[in-house]
Coordinates of C-alpha atoms in Angstrom, one line a residue:
M7 CA -38.9 -49.1 -44.9
P8 CA -37.9 -50.0 -41.3
Q9 CA -39.4 -47.8 -38.7
L10 CA -37.1 -45.7 -36.8
P11 CA -36.9 -46.4 -33.1
Q12 CA -38.7 -44.0 -30.9
I13 CA -36.5 -41.8 -28.8
N14 CA -37.7 -41.4 -25.3
S15 CA -37.1 -38.1 -23.6
V16 CA -34.9 -38.4 -20.6
K17 CA -36.3 -36.7 -17.5
A18 CA -34.1 -34.5 -15.5
P19 CA -33.8 -35.4 -11.9
D20 CA -36.2 -33.6 -9.6
K21 CA -33.4 -31.7 -7.9
V22 CA -32.1 -30.3 -11.2
V23 CA -35.6 -29.3 -12.3
A24 CA -36.2 -27.6 -8.9
Q25 CA -32.9 -25.8 -9.2
A26 CA -33.6 -24.6 -12.7
T27 CA -37.0 -23.4 -11.6
R28 CA -35.5 -21.4 -8.7
T29 CA -33.0 -19.9 -11.1
R30 CA -35.7 -18.8 -13.5
R31 CA -37.9 -17.6 -10.7
F32 CA -35.1 -15.8 -8.7
P33 CA -32.4 -14.8 -11.2
W34 CA -31.0 -12.4 -8.7
L35 CA -29.8 -15.1 -6.4
N36 CA -26.1 -15.0 -6.8
L37 CA -25.4 -17.5 -4.1
P38 CA -21.6 -17.0 -3.7
F39 CA -22.1 -13.3 -3.5
I40 CA -24.8 -13.6 -0.9
L41 CA -22.7 -16.1 1.1
V42 CA -19.7 -13.8 1.2
I43 CA -21.9 -10.8 2.2
A44 CA -23.5 -12.8 5.1
L45 CA -20.1 -14.0 6.4
L46 CA -18.5 -10.6 6.1
V47 CA -21.3 -8.8 7.8
S48 CA -21.5 -11.4 10.6
Y49 CA -17.8 -11.3 11.2
G50 CA -17.9 -7.5 11.3
L51 CA -20.7 -7.6 13.9
V52 CA -18.8 -10.0 16.1
I53 CA -15.7 -7.7 16.0
L54 CA -17.8 -4.6 16.7
M55 CA -19.6 -6.3 19.6
S56 CA -16.3 -6.7 21.3
A57 CA -15.1 -3.2 20.4
I58 CA -18.1 -1.5 22.0
A59 CA -18.6 -3.9 25.0
N60 CA -19.4 -1.9 28.2
D61 CA -19.2 1.4 26.2
P62 CA -22.4 3.4 26.8
D63 CA -21.6 5.8 23.9
Y64 CA -22.4 3.1 21.3
S65 CA -25.4 0.9 20.7
F66 CA -25.1 -2.5 19.2
T67 CA -28.9 -2.4 18.5
N68 CA -28.3 0.7 16.4
Q69 CA -25.8 -1.3 14.2
L70 CA -28.3 -4.2 13.9
T71 CA -30.9 -1.7 12.8
G72 CA -28.6 -0.5 10.1
V73 CA -28.0 -4.0 8.9
A74 CA -31.8 -4.7 8.8
L75 CA -32.6 -1.5 6.9
G76 CA -29.6 -2.2 4.7
V77 CA -30.9 -5.6 3.7
V78 CA -34.2 -4.2 2.8
F79 CA -32.7 -1.4 0.6
M80 CA -30.3 -3.9 -0.9
V81 CA -33.1 -6.2 -2.1
L82 CA -35.0 -3.2 -3.5
V83 CA -32.0 -1.8 -5.4
W84 CA -31.0 -5.3 -6.5
R85 CA -34.3 -5.8 -8.3
F86 CA -34.2 -2.4 -9.9
D87 CA -32.8 -2.1 -13.4
Y88 CA -29.7 0.0 -13.1
R89 CA -29.7 0.7 -16.9
R90 CA -32.5 3.2 -16.3
L91 CA -30.1 5.5 -14.5
S92 CA -27.5 5.9 -17.2
D93 CA -28.8 9.2 -18.6
F94 CA -29.4 11.1 -15.3
T95 CA -26.0 12.8 -15.1
T96 CA -27.3 16.2 -14.2
I97 CA -29.7 14.8 -11.6
F98 CA -26.9 12.9 -9.9
L99 CA -24.8 16.0 -9.8
V100 CA -27.5 18.1 -8.2
V101 CA -28.4 15.4 -5.7
S102 CA -24.8 15.0 -4.7
I103 CA -24.5 18.8 -4.1
V104 CA -27.7 18.9 -2.1
L105 CA -26.7 16.0 0.1
I106 CA -23.2 17.2 0.8
L107 CA -24.2 20.8 1.5
S108 CA -27.3 19.9 3.6
P109 CA -25.3 20.1 6.9
H110 CA -24.8 23.8 6.3
I111 CA -28.6 24.4 6.5
P112 CA -29.3 26.3 9.7
G113 CA -31.0 24.1 12.3
L114 CA -30.4 21.0 10.3
G115 CA -26.6 20.5 10.5
T116 CA -24.7 19.5 13.6
D117 CA -21.0 19.7 14.5
A118 CA -19.2 16.3 14.5
G119 CA -16.2 17.7 16.4
M120 CA -12.9 19.3 15.4
G121 CA -14.9 21.9 13.4
A122 CA -16.3 19.5 10.9
K123 CA -20.0 19.9 10.2
N124 CA -21.0 16.8 8.3
W125 CA -24.1 15.4 10.1
I126 CA -27.7 16.3 10.0
K127 CA -30.5 15.7 12.5
L128 CA -33.7 14.0 11.2
G129 CA -34.9 12.5 14.4
I130 CA -31.7 10.5 14.3
Q131 CA -28.3 11.7 13.2
V132 CA -27.5 11.0 9.5
Q133 CA -24.2 11.6 7.6
P134 CA -25.4 12.7 4.1
G135 CA -21.8 12.6 2.8
E136 CA -21.9 8.9 3.2
F137 CA -25.0 8.5 1.0
A138 CA -23.5 10.9 -1.5
K139 CA -20.9 8.2 -2.3
I140 CA -23.8 6.4 -4.1
T141 CA -24.7 9.4 -6.2
V142 CA -21.0 10.2 -6.9
I143 CA -20.5 6.6 -8.2
L144 CA -23.5 6.9 -10.4
L145 CA -22.5 10.5 -11.5
D146 CA -19.0 9.4 -12.5
A147 CA -20.2 6.2 -14.2
S148 CA -22.8 8.1 -16.3
I149 CA -20.2 10.8 -17.3
M150 CA -17.7 8.3 -18.6
A151 CA -20.2 5.9 -20.2
R152 CA -21.0 8.7 -22.7
Y153 CA -17.6 8.4 -24.2
G154 CA -17.9 4.7 -25.1
G155 CA -14.7 3.6 -23.4
R156 CA -12.4 6.1 -25.2
L157 CA -11.8 9.7 -24.1
D158 CA -9.2 11.5 -26.3
D159 CA -10.5 15.0 -26.6
P160 CA -8.7 17.2 -24.0
R161 CA -11.7 19.6 -23.7
E162 CA -14.1 16.7 -23.0
Y163 CA -11.6 15.3 -20.5
A164 CA -11.4 18.7 -18.7
K165 CA -15.2 18.9 -18.7
A166 CA -15.6 15.4 -17.3
L167 CA -12.9 16.0 -14.7
G168 CA -14.5 19.3 -13.7
M169 CA -17.9 17.7 -13.0
M170 CA -16.3 14.9 -11.0
L171 CA -14.5 17.5 -8.8
V172 CA -17.7 19.3 -7.8
P173 CA -18.6 16.8 -5.0
F174 CA -15.0 17.0 -3.7
A175 CA -15.2 20.8 -3.6
C176 CA -18.5 20.6 -1.8
I177 CA -17.3 18.1 0.9
M178 CA -14.3 20.3 1.6
T179 CA -16.6 23.1 2.8
Q180 CA -17.5 20.9 5.9
P181 CA -14.5 20.1 5.8
D182 CA -14.3 16.3 5.5
L183 CA -11.0 15.4 3.9
G184 CA -11.4 11.6 4.4
T185 CA -14.7 11.4 2.5
G186 CA -13.3 13.9 -0.1
L187 CA -10.4 11.5 -0.8
V188 CA -13.0 8.7 -1.4
Y189 CA -14.7 10.8 -3.9
L190 CA -11.4 11.5 -5.7
F191 CA -10.5 7.8 -5.8
I192 CA -14.0 6.9 -7.2
G193 CA -13.4 9.5 -9.9
A194 CA -9.9 8.2 -10.7
V195 CA -11.3 4.7 -11.1
A196 CA -14.0 6.0 -13.5
L197 CA -11.5 7.8 -15.6
V198 CA -9.1 4.8 -15.9
V199 CA -11.8 2.2 -16.6
G200 CA -13.7 4.7 -18.8
G201 CA -10.8 5.0 -21.2
A202 CA -9.3 8.4 -20.5
R203 CA -5.9 8.8 -22.2
P204 CA -2.9 7.9 -19.8
K205 CA -1.3 11.2 -20.7
Y206 CA -4.2 13.2 -19.3
L207 CA -4.2 11.0 -16.2
L208 CA -0.5 11.6 -15.5
I209 CA -1.0 15.4 -16.0
T210 CA -3.9 15.3 -13.6
L211 CA -1.9 13.4 -11.0
G212 CA 1.0 15.9 -11.3
L213 CA -1.4 18.9 -10.9
F214 CA -2.9 17.2 -7.8
I215 CA 0.4 16.8 -6.2
M216 CA 1.3 20.4 -7.0
A217 CA -2.0 21.5 -5.5
I218 CA -1.3 19.7 -2.2
V219 CA 2.2 21.3 -2.0
A220 CA 0.7 24.8 -2.8
V221 CA -2.0 24.4 -0.1
F222 CA 0.7 23.7 2.5
L223 CA 2.9 26.6 1.4
I224 CA 0.1 29.1 1.2
D225 CA -1.3 28.0 4.5
Q226 CA 2.1 28.5 6.1
V227 CA 2.4 32.0 4.6
I228 CA -1.1 32.8 6.1
Y229 CA 0.0 31.4 9.5
D230 CA 3.1 33.5 9.5
S231 CA 1.0 36.6 8.9
T232 CA -2.1 35.9 11.0
G233 CA -1.0 33.2 13.4
E234 CA -3.8 31.0 12.2
Y235 CA -4.1 28.3 9.5
K236 CA -7.0 28.9 7.1
L237 CA -6.9 26.3 4.4
L238 CA -6.3 23.2 6.5
K239 CA -7.4 22.5 10.1
Q240 CA -4.7 22.1 12.6
Y241 CA -5.6 18.4 13.2
Q242 CA -5.5 17.8 9.5
R243 CA -2.0 19.2 9.3
N244 CA -0.9 17.2 12.3
R245 CA -2.2 13.9 10.8
L246 CA -0.2 14.5 7.6
L247 CA 2.9 15.6 9.4
V248 CA 2.7 12.6 11.8
F249 CA 2.6 10.3 8.7
L250 CA 5.9 11.8 7.6
D251 CA 7.4 11.9 11.1
P252 CA 5.6 9.6 13.7
D253 CA 7.5 11.2 16.6
I254 CA 6.6 14.8 15.8
D255 CA 3.5 14.9 18.1
P256 CA 4.0 12.4 20.9
T257 CA 1.0 13.4 22.9
G258 CA -1.5 13.9 20.0
E259 CA -1.8 12.1 16.7
S260 CA 1.5 10.3 17.2
Y261 CA 0.1 8.9 20.5
N262 CA -2.9 7.5 18.7
L263 CA -0.7 5.9 16.0
K264 CA 1.6 4.3 18.6
Q265 CA -1.3 2.8 20.6
A266 CA -2.8 1.4 17.4
Q267 CA 0.5 -0.2 16.5
I268 CA 0.9 -1.6 20.0
A269 CA -2.6 -3.1 19.8
I270 CA -1.9 -4.7 16.4
G271 CA 1.5 -6.1 17.5
S272 CA 0.3 -7.5 20.9
G273 CA -2.2 -9.8 19.1
G274 CA 0.4 -12.2 17.9
L275 CA -0.6 -15.2 15.8
F276 CA -4.0 -16.0 17.3
G277 CA -4.7 -13.0 19.5
K278 CA -5.7 -12.6 23.2
G279 CA -9.2 -13.9 22.6
L280 CA -12.5 -12.3 21.8
F281 CA -13.6 -9.8 24.4
Q282 CA -10.1 -10.1 26.0
G283 CA -8.4 -7.1 24.4
T284 CA -6.9 -4.6 26.8
Q285 CA -6.0 -1.6 24.7
H286 CA -9.6 -0.5 24.0
A287 CA -11.0 -2.0 27.2
L288 CA -8.8 0.3 29.3
G289 CA -9.5 3.3 27.1
I290 CA -6.0 3.5 25.7
L291 CA -6.9 2.8 22.1
P292 CA -8.7 5.9 20.5
E293 CA -11.9 5.4 18.6
P294 CA -11.9 1.6 18.8
A295 CA -15.4 1.2 17.2
T296 CA -14.7 3.4 14.1
D297 CA -11.3 4.5 13.0
F298 CA -9.2 1.9 14.8
I299 CA -11.5 -1.1 14.9
F300 CA -9.0 -3.1 12.9
C301 CA -6.7 -2.8 15.9
V302 CA -9.3 -4.5 18.0
L303 CA -9.5 -7.3 15.6
A304 CA -5.7 -7.7 15.4
E305 CA -5.3 -7.6 19.2
E306 CA -8.1 -10.1 20.0
L307 CA -8.0 -12.5 17.1
G308 CA -4.4 -12.0 15.9
F309 CA -2.9 -12.5 12.5
F310 CA -5.3 -15.4 11.9
G311 CA -8.3 -13.2 12.5
V312 CA -6.9 -10.5 10.3
M313 CA -6.3 -13.0 7.4
V314 CA -10.0 -14.2 7.7
L315 CA -11.2 -10.6 7.2
L316 CA -8.8 -10.0 4.3
A317 CA -9.9 -13.3 2.7
L318 CA -13.6 -12.2 2.9
Y319 CA -12.7 -8.8 1.4
T320 CA -10.8 -10.5 -1.4
A321 CA -13.6 -12.9 -2.2
L322 CA -16.1 -10.0 -2.3
V323 CA -13.8 -8.0 -4.6
L324 CA -13.1 -10.9 -7.0
I325 CA -16.8 -11.7 -7.3
C326 CA -17.4 -8.0 -8.1
F327 CA -14.6 -8.1 -10.7
R328 CA -16.3 -11.0 -12.4
I329 CA -19.6 -9.2 -12.4
A330 CA -18.0 -6.1 -13.9
G331 CA -16.3 -8.2 -16.6
A332 CA -19.6 -9.9 -17.5
S333 CA -21.5 -6.6 -17.9
S334 CA -22.8 -6.0 -21.4
D335 CA -22.6 -2.2 -21.1
L336 CA -20.0 0.2 -20.0
F337 CA -22.2 2.0 -17.5
G338 CA -22.8 -1.2 -15.6
M339 CA -19.1 -2.0 -15.5
L340 CA -18.3 1.5 -14.3
V341 CA -20.9 1.3 -11.5
V342 CA -19.4 -2.0 -10.2
M343 CA -15.8 -0.8 -10.5
G344 CA -16.7 2.5 -8.7
V345 CA -18.2 0.5 -5.8
V346 CA -15.1 -1.8 -5.7
G347 CA -12.8 1.2 -5.9
M348 CA -14.5 2.8 -3.0
W349 CA -14.3 -0.3 -0.9
L350 CA -10.7 -0.9 -1.8
F351 CA -9.6 2.6 -1.0
Q352 CA -11.4 2.5 2.4
I353 CA -10.0 -0.9 3.3
L354 CA -6.4 0.1 2.3
E355 CA -6.6 3.5 4.0
N356 CA -8.2 2.3 7.2
I357 CA -5.9 -0.6 7.7
G358 CA -2.9 1.3 6.4
M359 CA -3.4 4.2 8.8
D360 CA -3.7 1.8 11.7
C361 CA -0.3 0.3 10.7
G362 CA 1.3 3.7 10.1
L363 CA 1.5 3.1 6.3
M364 CA -1.1 5.8 5.4
P365 CA -2.0 9.2 6.9
I366 CA -4.7 9.0 9.6
T367 CA -8.1 10.0 8.4
G368 CA -11.6 9.3 9.6
I369 CA -12.4 6.7 6.9
P370 CA -14.4 3.7 8.2
L371 CA -13.7 0.0 7.5
P372 CA -16.5 -1.3 5.3
F373 CA -19.0 -3.6 7.0
V374 CA -17.0 -3.5 10.3
S375 CA -16.8 0.0 11.6
Y376 CA -19.7 1.4 13.8
G377 CA -22.3 3.5 12.0
A378 CA -25.8 2.7 10.8
T379 CA -25.5 5.2 8.0
G380 CA -22.4 3.6 6.6
M381 CA -23.9 0.1 6.9
V382 CA -27.1 1.1 5.0
M383 CA -24.9 2.8 2.3
N384 CA -22.7 -0.3 1.9
F385 CA -25.8 -2.5 1.5
I386 CA -27.2 -0.2 -1.1
M387 CA -23.8 -0.6 -2.9
L388 CA -24.2 -4.3 -2.8
G389 CA -27.7 -3.9 -4.3
M390 CA -26.2 -1.9 -7.2
V391 CA -23.6 -4.6 -7.9
G392 CA -26.4 -7.2 -7.7
S393 CA -28.5 -5.3 -10.1
V394 CA -25.7 -5.3 -12.7
W395 CA -25.4 -9.0 -12.3
T396 CA -29.1 -9.8 -12.4
H397 CA -30.0 -7.8 -15.5
N398 CA -27.0 -9.0 -17.5
I399 CA -27.9 -12.6 -16.6
Q400 CA -31.5 -12.0 -17.7
K401 CA -30.2 -10.4 -21.0
Q402 CA -28.0 -13.3 -21.7
R403 CA -30.9 -15.7 -21.4

């Protein structure tokens, strides 16, 4: 019998072997994800540096500290197995309540202006409502994951909706309507992705609109009787009314909106140049480092600079969508979609209010607006998304 020829094994090139080794050793290295994060954060820091130049009220070092701490927390959360958290619904609810209500503790909370008490002093000022966004996402994801992607029972739907509304009710005691709207949108995403019946969602939307109208009508009745608004602060009413009629308050909220639109329009195609913006440098543009930082970008880098930022946001969202779609469990998908929903709402609201397309609220632009608390929180969110990717990749292997 003729002897079969010996088949020699083909050695993989050293580069391929090294890459495979790195992949096995560091399965959490999603390189496109990390690259987009690095570019987005760097771009945001450059914009912020210009926005706060020569402004003693802001510290660029503080923002860099937030980035450094955020990276550390991101890595820690990324390596943690998110699946261990799927059954801690009650704990997430309690933690959310404690975080949101902590500014009401005497001696701990501090006034943020305009009657809102949403900061606490722990050596440094911290906004616990920002960190509560993390527990709200985990709370809503854990609630909806129990239904396995289908929620048909109206009593169970009411129960799930009631638990999701608790953080919103707590944040309105500060009051912080902007952050409350973020909580509501996160809950809406969880309900849609989690398989709630469209009929229930439409009924909920209708009731929400009716509640908004009722608040305005009741508040007006109270004002007619007492001469004071009780349910909504005056500035909150003004912001909503200005959205409906931009000329109703020319020296107040309308003025802010007009200056924001002037800054955006003056940038043209390529802008006036970095550090060359005049609207914020002359103190005309309000809150250029936080609420209206998009206007600084549009004025200095123009339409081209705006498109770069939107391209980075788009890349981040698309990568997250891919991670959510590859998740092997509903809880992981809901966590990622909750994070994406939060970012999308904040992006659309912040840019929309600067353009006059959305009511003005104090919602920051993710990875761009000033604030170490918000930066750390967003990095933790990135770690949560990375954890879903990592542990699903390991499971597939």
